[in-house]
């Protein structure tokens, strides 16, 4: 298929001359967003915001996925089942639709407008008019006609302004060619349609004056005055007032048209050759293209873009590549200067200005001495000129500011490893590593596709080590390009050895370590350099400020200062994991290896142990504080007082804050704990406590692999201790996670072993908890008698020990057993006993689970209104606790009760809310179940299409999670 896209009017897709059905309005809105992104990937959440704005339903993300699937059927009808998409691409939950600008009418129109500007600058007025007419002929009505959403509205406004500017430009050139009689009717129509557009009114006045209709021209001015005064309360601008005065004065210059071509002089064109293996950066290139195309403002301020990032990430390559692509827009010169900001002696602005002035044609003897005078002359020379200036490797804003041209039609691309906070621009492009697709493409360009395809496993290993850093990929290419087959495998084996990695990533004058060393040596103090080395040691994905404080043994404000210094030097990346969270910091993989390479031998091993011995206890303390808010009454209720607990004194005010912190910190807690267990920096009891405290969070959010890894590490460490109590705790957790993953045989074995170990340690309470969980597993296995024995034994232990809260949990589980058996009356009695204990003890806020089970009992009894009321109360209590997991249960079970009562609208609302919570929690089992409940509600309401889509989503979630 040869596809083309038209958005300058109704959104349309054509295969050659045949129009394809692009679907309903919102589906066309999704298509338009993807096309306007110029091949950049858009996440579903971005598409939802662009199509629905602030009124998106809970299922909007799912609807986007459905629209994308339908668009693929339209755009790629021959694509086989499960074959990779080649037109509408996917990456995670993001989509992209690359297209040839020549087959996309918006880009073709923009190219025509820009081409017309160049032709006019070159003096080719006839060519300019033809180019504008070609672009304007692409319009078939209002842009994105009939397409809803904020994105469409913004594009419609932007393109409408560009269309009007193109019409104005065409008519202005027509007047320059002497076509005033021909222009009057069209200008009259445009003036009527846009009465406040002063530029159109000025052109109409000039055209009328040149055709001998002087009185009508002055009448247009009077009409404009009245219109502006009435609608805006302002007078006409200087251009209109000057034109009126000149017409009244009979200025003969107004009758002169300009037909002679402008003489084009040779201009400086100093851009280095483009990088032959340049790939990716589509979003950044699109941003620079938009910056260059932006309408000129009223102030003489050049358009400035700062391209920043760590060493070797490709800042200069992007600047040069973009400059070549934009060069035709800057006919007066394309200049390139190295500022040597990373060297010991950066280039002085006055020296750079001397060279630039010579390049722009100023004789050497006319160039004054001194920075201020050279700056003044440079601004005089560049005034009114269209220049592109690449300032490569700047150190700070003071080095750049004297080099800025005076014309608003100039574009300045600045690259720097530094933050350059004193450079006044909002256009900052912070480059990160290439994704796996672009990194592979770069290797293919550098060494040839055959070399990459012949060693797929070795190439995968090399790509993982290089982690998308262009400099590292270029070193790899230089090392293998002239070697015999098998070179990738040899290099991959060497690179996998972390001790050798930095040495292997060097070839000629390309060396990753040398590039990193420049940034490291430029740090302003030795304390920040020490922080860089120490923080590279924990095997964690990222760090929060409190983590860094614990690892460095410093107060938080000092640790944060070092983190910000490292981020400014691009030795760390700073990011915000979620709204409401605090900033976090992470290393590029190669920067982490570089940091570790700065330490040696036994001293480094001691450093790792000391860092982890501070970090892990601080995290245990913080997790404890979070658990107390997420599970009030279930946690021990005591502050953690282990070693270094003071570092973990997080003051979470709400359960939401605690949950947000845990979501951001999860990978760091897991990585530090597993590394500490492997190095002996943590005791078995500490790891067991951390695993127990994290259980509720990991279970609710579906992070069962993390839960399992911690439990297995606890068992290994405890057996090596030996520490039978810690081993019992680890096996309790292993059995519980196996049950959550529906691995019932393994769960039964682990929980039986846990119960035996607790018994040997004399810990009857924890043994009862193990029996309680074992009973639930046996219930799922259909072994009702064995389940009853375990649950009743657990109940007896808790009752005898006066453990009232544990007693209610055992009662709830026995009620669930009787519900499954069909003994609804007995289940009701057990729920009533549990609720009575909560009422007596004043712990009714913890009765959410009991009310949920009672609601299921009421549903089984056919008492649906009472079931809904139970679930409402269960949900309220869960919400008060911040227990999103339990809140979702209540909502979804309420949806089932509503549907049984015939209240389909209420069923759908509850199901959508429950689905939203399950998806936010990242619980794949729960999300799939929620989609199924929503599908049942939609089917009952007669919405078969959405019901089918929900069932498909449920199946996709199960497949992705391996359920």
PDB file of C-alpha atoms in Angstrom, residues 830-958:
ATOM      1  CA  UNK A 830     -18.842 -16.063  61.591  1.00  0.00           C
ATOM      2  CA  UNK A 831     -18.984 -12.608  59.960  1.00  0.00           C
ATOM      3  CA  UNK A 832     -21.295 -11.422  62.722  1.00  0.00           C
ATOM      4  CA  UNK A 833     -18.864 -12.680  65.402  1.00  0.00           C
ATOM      5  CA  UNK A 834     -15.950 -10.928  63.690  1.00  0.00           C
ATOM      6  CA  UNK A 835     -17.915  -7.669  63.456  1.00  0.00           C
ATOM      7  CA  UNK A 836     -18.886  -7.935  67.130  1.00  0.00           C
ATOM      8  CA  UNK A 837     -15.215  -8.154  68.160  1.00  0.00           C
ATOM      9  CA  UNK A 838     -14.422  -5.079  66.075  1.00  0.00           C
ATOM     10  CA  UNK A 839     -17.373  -3.256  67.639  1.00  0.00           C
ATOM     11  CA  UNK A 840     -16.361  -4.182  71.174  1.00  0.00           C
ATOM     12  CA  UNK A 841     -12.679  -3.346  70.671  1.00  0.00           C
ATOM     13  CA  UNK A 842     -13.323  -0.117  68.769  1.00  0.00           C
ATOM     14  CA  UNK A 843     -11.573  -1.423  65.652  1.00  0.00           C
ATOM     15  CA  UNK A 844     -14.485  -1.212  63.233  1.00  0.00           C
ATOM     16  CA  UNK A 845     -12.235   0.698  60.828  1.00  0.00           C
ATOM     17  CA  UNK A 846     -10.451  -2.636  60.231  1.00  0.00           C
ATOM     18  CA  UNK A 847     -13.610  -4.551  59.312  1.00  0.00           C
ATOM     19  CA  UNK A 848     -13.445  -3.927  55.563  1.00  0.00           C
ATOM     20  CA  UNK A 849     -12.653  -7.575  54.725  1.00  0.00           C
ATOM     21  CA  UNK A 850     -15.422  -8.852  57.010  1.00  0.00           C
ATOM     22  CA  UNK A 851     -18.019  -6.620  55.387  1.00  0.00           C
ATOM     23  CA  UNK A 852     -16.814  -7.643  51.948  1.00  0.00           C
ATOM     24  CA  UNK A 853     -17.322 -11.333  52.767  1.00  0.00           C
ATOM     25  CA  UNK A 854     -20.702 -10.578  54.362  1.00  0.00           C
ATOM     26  CA  UNK A 855     -21.683  -8.775  51.161  1.00  0.00           C
ATOM     27  CA  UNK A 856     -20.830 -11.926  49.186  1.00  0.00           C
ATOM     28  CA  UNK A 857     -22.978 -13.926  51.586  1.00  0.00           C
ATOM     29  CA  UNK A 858     -25.889 -11.521  51.071  1.00  0.00           C
ATOM     30  CA  UNK A 859     -25.424 -11.788  47.309  1.00  0.00           C
ATOM     31  CA  UNK A 860     -25.533 -15.585  47.582  1.00  0.00           C
ATOM     32  CA  UNK A 861     -28.771 -15.260  49.566  1.00  0.00           C
ATOM     33  CA  UNK A 862     -30.291 -13.146  46.805  1.00  0.00           C
ATOM     34  CA  UNK A 863     -30.403 -10.081  49.069  1.00  0.00           C
ATOM     35  CA  UNK A 864     -28.709  -7.846  46.509  1.00  0.00           C
ATOM     36  CA  UNK A 865     -29.589  -4.469  48.027  1.00  0.00           C
ATOM     37  CA  UNK A 866     -28.044  -5.551  51.348  1.00  0.00           C
ATOM     38  CA  UNK A 867     -25.028  -6.910  49.464  1.00  0.00           C
ATOM     39  CA  UNK A 868     -24.499  -3.513  47.826  1.00  0.00           C
ATOM     40  CA  UNK A 869     -24.764  -1.781  51.199  1.00  0.00           C
ATOM     41  CA  UNK A 870     -22.171  -4.131  52.720  1.00  0.00           C
ATOM     42  CA  UNK A 871     -19.787  -3.436  49.857  1.00  0.00           C
ATOM     43  CA  UNK A 872     -20.369   0.314  50.205  1.00  0.00           C
ATOM     44  CA  UNK A 873     -19.388   0.169  53.884  1.00  0.00           C
ATOM     45  CA  UNK A 874     -16.439  -2.114  53.078  1.00  0.00           C
ATOM     46  CA  UNK A 875     -15.242   0.356  50.498  1.00  0.00           C
ATOM     47  CA  UNK A 876     -15.534   3.314  52.867  1.00  0.00           C
ATOM     48  CA  UNK A 877     -13.453   1.563  55.512  1.00  0.00           C
ATOM     49  CA  UNK A 878     -10.867   0.474  52.966  1.00  0.00           C
ATOM     50  CA  UNK A 879     -10.567   3.993  51.627  1.00  0.00           C
ATOM     51  CA  UNK A 880     -10.136   5.383  55.141  1.00  0.00           C
ATOM     52  CA  UNK A 881      -7.262   2.918  55.646  1.00  0.00           C
ATOM     53  CA  UNK A 882      -5.731   3.734  52.286  1.00  0.00           C
ATOM     54  CA  UNK A 883      -6.246   0.075  51.357  1.00  0.00           C
ATOM     55  CA  UNK A 884      -6.755   0.357  47.610  1.00  0.00           C
ATOM     56  CA  UNK A 885      -6.582  -3.409  47.163  1.00  0.00           C
ATOM     57  CA  UNK A 886      -9.556  -3.961  49.453  1.00  0.00           C
ATOM     58  CA  UNK A 887     -11.414  -0.970  47.985  1.00  0.00           C
ATOM     59  CA  UNK A 888     -11.186  -2.545  44.545  1.00  0.00           C
ATOM     60  CA  UNK A 889     -12.637  -5.815  45.898  1.00  0.00           C
ATOM     61  CA  UNK A 890     -15.592  -3.949  47.353  1.00  0.00           C
ATOM     62  CA  UNK A 891     -16.254  -2.027  44.136  1.00  0.00           C
ATOM     63  CA  UNK A 892     -16.098  -5.075  41.894  1.00  0.00           C
ATOM     64  CA  UNK A 893     -18.244  -7.205  44.189  1.00  0.00           C
ATOM     65  CA  UNK A 894     -20.727  -4.310  44.367  1.00  0.00           C
ATOM     66  CA  UNK A 895     -20.779  -4.280  40.566  1.00  0.00           C
ATOM     67  CA  UNK A 896     -21.735  -7.964  40.558  1.00  0.00           C
ATOM     68  CA  UNK A 897     -24.544  -7.309  43.081  1.00  0.00           C
ATOM     69  CA  UNK A 898     -25.830  -4.316  41.097  1.00  0.00           C
ATOM     70  CA  UNK A 899     -25.893  -6.388  37.912  1.00  0.00           C
ATOM     71  CA  UNK A 900     -27.819  -9.174  39.641  1.00  0.00           C
ATOM     72  CA  UNK A 901     -30.368  -6.558  40.764  1.00  0.00           C
ATOM     73  CA  UNK A 902     -30.694  -5.214  37.205  1.00  0.00           C
ATOM     74  CA  UNK A 903     -28.946  -1.898  37.948  1.00  0.00           C
ATOM     75  CA  UNK A 904     -26.614  -2.072  34.984  1.00  0.00           C
ATOM     76  CA  UNK A 905     -25.547   1.588  34.972  1.00  0.00           C
ATOM     77  CA  UNK A 906     -24.444   1.370  38.607  1.00  0.00           C
ATOM     78  CA  UNK A 907     -22.723  -1.948  37.881  1.00  0.00           C
ATOM     79  CA  UNK A 908     -20.712  -0.392  35.054  1.00  0.00           C
ATOM     80  CA  UNK A 909     -19.724   2.622  37.184  1.00  0.00           C
ATOM     81  CA  UNK A 910     -18.494   0.434  40.062  1.00  0.00           C
ATOM     82  CA  UNK A 911     -16.668  -1.911  37.699  1.00  0.00           C
ATOM     83  CA  UNK A 912     -14.911   0.976  35.932  1.00  0.00           C
ATOM     84  CA  UNK A 913     -13.785   2.445  39.259  1.00  0.00           C
ATOM     85  CA  UNK A 914     -12.572  -0.924  40.489  1.00  0.00           C
ATOM     86  CA  UNK A 915     -10.716  -1.494  37.225  1.00  0.00           C
ATOM     87  CA  UNK A 916      -9.058   1.904  37.542  1.00  0.00           C
ATOM     88  CA  UNK A 917      -7.751   1.058  41.009  1.00  0.00           C
ATOM     89  CA  UNK A 918      -6.526  -2.378  39.976  1.00  0.00           C
ATOM     90  CA  UNK A 919      -4.645  -0.899  37.032  1.00  0.00           C
ATOM     91  CA  UNK A 920      -3.122   1.814  39.233  1.00  0.00           C
ATOM     92  CA  UNK A 921      -1.956  -0.883  41.637  1.00  0.00           C
ATOM     93  CA  UNK A 922      -0.340  -2.827  38.797  1.00  0.00           C
ATOM     94  CA  UNK A 923      -2.089  -6.044  39.885  1.00  0.00           C
ATOM     95  CA  UNK A 924      -2.338  -8.264  36.753  1.00  0.00           C
ATOM     96  CA  UNK A 925      -4.578 -10.933  38.329  1.00  0.00           C
ATOM     97  CA  UNK A 926      -6.899  -8.322  39.747  1.00  0.00           C
ATOM     98  CA  UNK A 927      -6.875  -6.239  36.556  1.00  0.00           C
ATOM     99  CA  UNK A 928      -7.867  -9.225  34.424  1.00  0.00           C
ATOM    100  CA  UNK A 929     -10.646 -10.109  36.863  1.00  0.00           C
ATOM    101  CA  UNK A 930     -11.849  -6.480  36.866  1.00  0.00           C
ATOM    102  CA  UNK A 931     -12.012  -6.411  33.065  1.00  0.00           C
ATOM    103  CA  UNK A 932     -14.149  -9.561  33.236  1.00  0.00           C
ATOM    104  CA  UNK A 933     -16.533  -8.017  35.777  1.00  0.00           C
ATOM    105  CA  UNK A 934     -16.837  -4.891  33.597  1.00  0.00           C
ATOM    106  CA  UNK A 935     -17.448  -7.072  30.530  1.00  0.00           C
ATOM    107  CA  UNK A 936     -20.293  -8.866  32.323  1.00  0.00           C
ATOM    108  CA  UNK A 937     -21.844  -5.535  33.309  1.00  0.00           C
ATOM    109  CA  UNK A 938     -21.544  -4.149  29.780  1.00  0.00           C
ATOM    110  CA  UNK A 939     -23.046  -7.276  28.248  1.00  0.00           C
ATOM    111  CA  UNK A 940     -25.981  -7.079  30.639  1.00  0.00           C
ATOM    112  CA  UNK A 941     -26.438  -3.442  29.563  1.00  0.00           C
ATOM    113  CA  UNK A 942     -26.488  -4.458  25.893  1.00  0.00           C
ATOM    114  CA  UNK A 943     -23.079  -3.017  24.950  1.00  0.00           C
ATOM    115  CA  UNK A 944     -21.679  -6.124  23.284  1.00  0.00           C
ATOM    116  CA  UNK A 945     -18.813  -4.376  21.480  1.00  0.00           C
ATOM    117  CA  UNK A 946     -17.293  -2.874  24.620  1.00  0.00           C
ATOM    118  CA  UNK A 947     -17.874  -6.113  26.502  1.00  0.00           C
ATOM    119  CA  UNK A 948     -15.930  -8.007  23.844  1.00  0.00           C
ATOM    120  CA  UNK A 949     -13.120  -5.426  23.993  1.00  0.00           C
ATOM    121  CA  UNK A 950     -12.919  -5.823  27.790  1.00  0.00           C
ATOM    122  CA  UNK A 951     -12.673  -9.595  27.537  1.00  0.00           C
ATOM    123  CA  UNK A 952      -9.893  -9.200  24.994  1.00  0.00           C
ATOM    124  CA  UNK A 953      -8.069  -6.847  27.389  1.00  0.00           C
ATOM    125  CA  UNK A 954      -8.472  -9.386  30.213  1.00  0.00           C
ATOM    126  CA  UNK A 955      -6.939 -12.096  28.026  1.00  0.00           C
ATOM    127  CA  UNK A 956      -4.080  -9.795  27.004  1.00  0.00           C
ATOM    128  CA  UNK A 957      -3.290  -8.953  30.662  1.00  0.00           C
ATOM    129  CA  UNK A 958      -3.244 -12.647  31.598  1.00  0.00           C
TER     130      UNK A 958
END
